[in-house]
C-alpha cells in the first residue's frame, strides 16, 4: 500500500490542479459566517481553499502531507496576489497549537483523532468549518475513499462537535459543482 505522502504527491504532480482552483462550494457560500483572523486549512492540498480564505482577509496556515501540493498552493497564492504560510505535515501526527486560530477548515479529510486537536486549536469564539463524505456516498460511488472508516455515520459530525454551538449543519445528498455528493457540512463555534 502506498504511503499517504507518496499517493498525494503523485496526485498533485500534474501541470493542472487536481481539484481545480475554485474553493469548495460550501466554503464559498458560507464565508460570511466565518470570523476573520488567523485560519488553518487542514489537508490543504494545492491550496484552493487556503487561497480563497486569504483573498477574503484571513491570515492562513495551509497544512498538508504533500510537498508538491503545497508548492502549487504557494504558486496559486502568488498568482492571485495573496500570501499563505504552508506547513508540510502528516496530519495523523500533527499538533495544533492551543487557542491559536479563529478558524479551522477541514474539507474531505476525516481523521477522528484530529477532532480534539481542532477543538484545542481554536480560540474561544473561533469556528470550525468541516465538510466530508457520509456513508451514503458509497452508494453514489462517483468519488471518495474506498474504506468505510473514512465516511461519517448518520449525525456523527454533530456528535463530534456536540460541545460547540452549531451555526449551520446539513447532511444528505446534494448537487454541487455538477456532481451529486453525500456529505455532512458543519459550521460550529467554540463556546
Short mmCIF file of C-alpha atoms in Angstrom, two decimals:
data_model
loop_
_atom_site.label_atom_id
_atom_site.label_comp_id
_atom_site.label_asym_id
_atom_site.label_seq_id
_atom_site.Cartn_x
_atom_site.Cartn_y
_atom_site.Cartn_z
CA UNK A 1 0.00 0.00 0.00
CA UNK A 2 1.30 3.45 -0.93
CA UNK A 3 2.03 5.92 1.81
CA UNK A 4 -0.26 8.96 2.02
CA UNK A 5 2.65 11.23 1.16
CA UNK A 6 3.53 9.29 -1.99
CA UNK A 7 -0.10 8.92 -3.07
CA UNK A 8 -0.85 12.65 -2.73
CA UNK A 9 2.42 13.75 -4.32
CA UNK A 10 1.55 11.56 -7.31
CA UNK A 11 -1.98 13.01 -7.42
CA UNK A 12 -0.68 16.58 -7.43
CA UNK A 13 2.33 16.21 -9.75
CA UNK A 14 0.46 17.07 -12.95
CA UNK A 15 0.54 20.54 -14.52
CA UNK A 16 -3.06 21.35 -13.66
CA UNK A 17 -4.82 21.44 -10.30
CA UNK A 18 -6.36 18.09 -9.31
CA UNK A 19 -9.43 19.72 -7.71
CA UNK A 20 -9.32 22.97 -9.66
CA UNK A 21 -8.56 26.46 -8.38
CA UNK A 22 -12.04 27.35 -7.18
CA UNK A 23 -12.78 26.93 -3.47
CA UNK A 24 -15.08 24.32 -2.02
CA UNK A 25 -18.68 25.47 -2.78
CA UNK A 26 -19.74 25.18 0.90
CA UNK A 27 -16.85 27.43 1.97
CA UNK A 28 -17.61 29.93 -0.77
CA UNK A 29 -21.32 30.06 0.05
CA UNK A 30 -20.91 30.48 3.83
CA UNK A 31 -17.74 32.59 4.09
CA UNK A 32 -19.83 35.34 5.71
CA UNK A 33 -20.41 33.11 8.76
CA UNK A 34 -16.70 32.77 9.46
CA UNK A 35 -14.79 35.06 11.85
CA UNK A 36 -11.87 36.96 10.34
CA UNK A 37 -8.41 36.40 11.75
CA UNK A 38 -5.94 33.53 11.80
CA UNK A 39 -7.07 30.43 9.87
CA UNK A 40 -5.75 26.90 9.50
CA UNK A 41 -6.66 24.86 6.42
CA UNK A 42 -6.11 21.16 7.16
CA UNK A 43 -5.30 18.80 4.25
CA UNK A 44 -4.94 21.93 2.13
CA UNK A 45 -3.69 20.09 -0.94
CA UNK A 46 -2.99 22.53 -3.76
CA UNK A 47 -4.39 25.43 -1.77
CA UNK A 48 -7.69 26.35 -3.40
CA UNK A 49 -9.45 26.87 -0.03
CA UNK A 50 -6.43 28.44 1.70
CA UNK A 51 -6.04 30.95 -1.13
CA UNK A 52 -9.77 31.76 -1.05
CA UNK A 53 -9.55 32.42 2.69
CA UNK A 54 -6.51 34.67 2.17
CA UNK A 55 -8.38 36.59 -0.56
CA UNK A 56 -11.13 37.16 1.99
CA UNK A 57 -8.85 38.71 4.59
CA UNK A 58 -7.66 35.72 6.61
CA UNK A 59 -4.07 35.10 7.67
CA UNK A 60 -3.75 31.47 6.55
CA UNK A 61 -1.67 28.46 7.51
CA UNK A 62 -2.13 25.63 4.99
CA UNK A 63 -1.12 22.17 6.27
CA UNK A 64 -0.71 19.12 4.05
CA UNK A 65 1.44 15.99 3.67
CA UNK A 66 2.22 16.72 0.02
CA UNK A 67 5.24 18.92 -0.69
CA UNK A 68 4.11 19.14 -4.34
CA UNK A 69 0.60 20.22 -3.34
CA UNK A 70 1.92 22.92 -1.02
CA UNK A 71 4.31 24.19 -3.68
CA UNK A 72 1.35 24.57 -6.05
CA UNK A 73 -0.61 26.28 -3.25
CA UNK A 74 2.15 28.90 -2.91
CA UNK A 75 2.14 29.36 -6.68
CA UNK A 76 -1.65 29.82 -6.73
CA UNK A 77 -1.44 32.35 -3.89
CA UNK A 78 1.20 34.35 -5.74
CA UNK A 79 -0.89 34.17 -8.92
CA UNK A 80 -3.85 35.86 -7.19
CA UNK A 81 -1.74 38.28 -5.14
CA UNK A 82 -2.08 36.86 -1.61
CA UNK A 83 0.23 35.22 0.88
CA UNK A 84 -0.26 31.92 2.70
CA UNK A 85 2.03 30.08 5.07
CA UNK A 86 2.48 26.40 4.19
CA UNK A 87 3.13 23.65 6.75
CA UNK A 88 4.40 20.29 5.50
CA UNK A 89 2.79 17.88 7.95
CA UNK A 90 1.47 14.38 8.40
CA UNK A 91 -1.93 15.22 9.91
CA UNK A 92 -2.01 11.89 11.73
CA UNK A 93 0.83 13.25 13.88
CA UNK A 94 0.21 16.99 13.58
CA UNK A 95 -0.20 19.04 16.74
CA UNK A 96 -2.25 22.24 16.55
CA UNK A 97 -1.07 24.99 18.87
CA UNK A 98 -3.55 25.66 21.68
CA UNK A 99 -6.04 28.50 21.01
CA UNK A 100 -4.09 29.83 18.03
CA UNK A 101 -6.82 30.01 15.39
CA UNK A 102 -10.02 31.95 14.80
CA UNK A 103 -10.98 29.45 12.09
CA UNK A 104 -10.03 25.89 11.24
CA UNK A 105 -11.16 24.48 7.89
CA UNK A 106 -11.33 20.76 7.17
CA UNK A 107 -12.63 19.53 3.83
CA UNK A 108 -12.81 15.87 2.82
CA UNK A 109 -10.20 14.67 5.30
CA UNK A 110 -11.61 12.51 8.07
CA UNK A 111 -9.34 11.53 10.93
CA UNK A 112 -11.45 11.38 14.06
CA UNK A 113 -8.29 11.66 16.18
CA UNK A 114 -7.85 15.17 14.76
CA UNK A 115 -11.16 16.48 16.21
CA UNK A 116 -9.86 17.09 19.78
CA UNK A 117 -6.84 18.86 18.27
CA UNK A 118 -9.12 21.10 16.19
CA UNK A 119 -11.12 21.98 19.29
CA UNK A 120 -7.98 22.74 21.29
CA UNK A 121 -6.53 24.84 18.46
CA UNK A 122 -9.48 27.20 18.25
CA UNK A 123 -9.72 30.37 20.30
CA UNK A 124 -12.89 30.90 22.32
CA UNK A 125 -15.48 32.11 19.82
CA UNK A 126 -13.47 30.58 16.98
CA UNK A 127 -15.23 28.47 14.39
CA UNK A 128 -14.67 25.26 12.53
CA UNK A 129 -15.94 24.68 9.01
CA UNK A 130 -15.99 20.99 8.17
CA UNK A 131 -17.33 19.00 5.24
CA UNK A 132 -16.77 15.37 4.34
CA UNK A 133 -18.48 12.29 2.98
CA UNK A 134 -21.19 10.32 4.74
CA UNK A 135 -21.80 6.58 4.24
CA UNK A 136 -24.41 7.18 1.52
CA UNK A 137 -21.57 8.33 -0.76
CA UNK A 138 -20.59 4.70 -1.20
CA UNK A 139 -23.95 4.09 -2.95
CA UNK A 140 -23.45 7.08 -5.27
CA UNK A 141 -19.90 5.92 -5.95
CA UNK A 142 -18.83 8.90 -8.03
CA UNK A 143 -15.83 9.79 -5.85
CA UNK A 144 -14.40 9.48 -2.38
CA UNK A 145 -12.40 7.00 -0.37
CA UNK A 146 -12.79 3.24 -0.54
CA UNK A 147 -12.58 2.34 3.15
CA UNK A 148 -15.67 2.71 5.37
CA UNK A 149 -13.70 4.33 8.20
CA UNK A 150 -13.32 7.47 6.07
CA UNK A 151 -17.08 8.06 5.94
CA UNK A 152 -19.22 9.65 8.63
CA UNK A 153 -22.15 7.76 10.12
CA UNK A 154 -25.57 9.49 10.40
CA UNK A 155 -25.30 12.61 12.61
CA UNK A 156 -21.75 11.70 13.61
CA UNK A 157 -20.33 15.13 12.77
CA UNK A 158 -22.93 16.75 15.04
CA UNK A 159 -21.97 14.39 17.85
CA UNK A 160 -18.26 15.06 17.36
CA UNK A 161 -18.91 18.78 17.90
CA UNK A 162 -21.72 18.47 20.50
CA UNK A 163 -19.82 20.78 22.88
CA UNK A 164 -19.75 23.58 20.25
CA UNK A 165 -22.53 25.99 19.20
CA UNK A 166 -23.73 24.79 15.82
CA UNK A 167 -24.21 27.73 13.45
CA UNK A 168 -25.02 25.66 10.38
CA UNK A 169 -25.47 21.96 9.67
CA UNK A 170 -26.65 19.86 6.77
CA UNK A 171 -26.39 16.20 5.97
CA UNK A 172 -27.59 14.39 2.89
CA UNK A 173 -27.16 14.16 -0.85
CA UNK A 174 -26.51 17.47 -2.58
CA UNK A 175 -25.65 18.53 -6.11
CA UNK A 176 -22.68 20.88 -6.22
CA UNK A 177 -20.16 21.51 -8.92
CA UNK A 178 -22.30 19.49 -11.30
CA UNK A 179 -22.00 16.28 -9.25
CA UNK A 180 -24.07 14.56 -6.59
CA UNK A 181 -22.31 14.05 -3.26
CA UNK A 182 -23.44 12.59 0.06
CA UNK A 183 -21.91 14.84 2.70
CA UNK A 184 -22.19 16.32 6.14
CA UNK A 185 -21.34 20.03 6.38
CA UNK A 186 -20.89 21.95 9.62
CA UNK A 187 -20.01 25.39 10.92
CA UNK A 188 -19.67 25.42 14.70
CA UNK A 189 -18.35 27.84 17.30
CA UNK A 190 -16.19 27.09 20.33
CA UNK A 191 -18.08 28.24 23.42
#
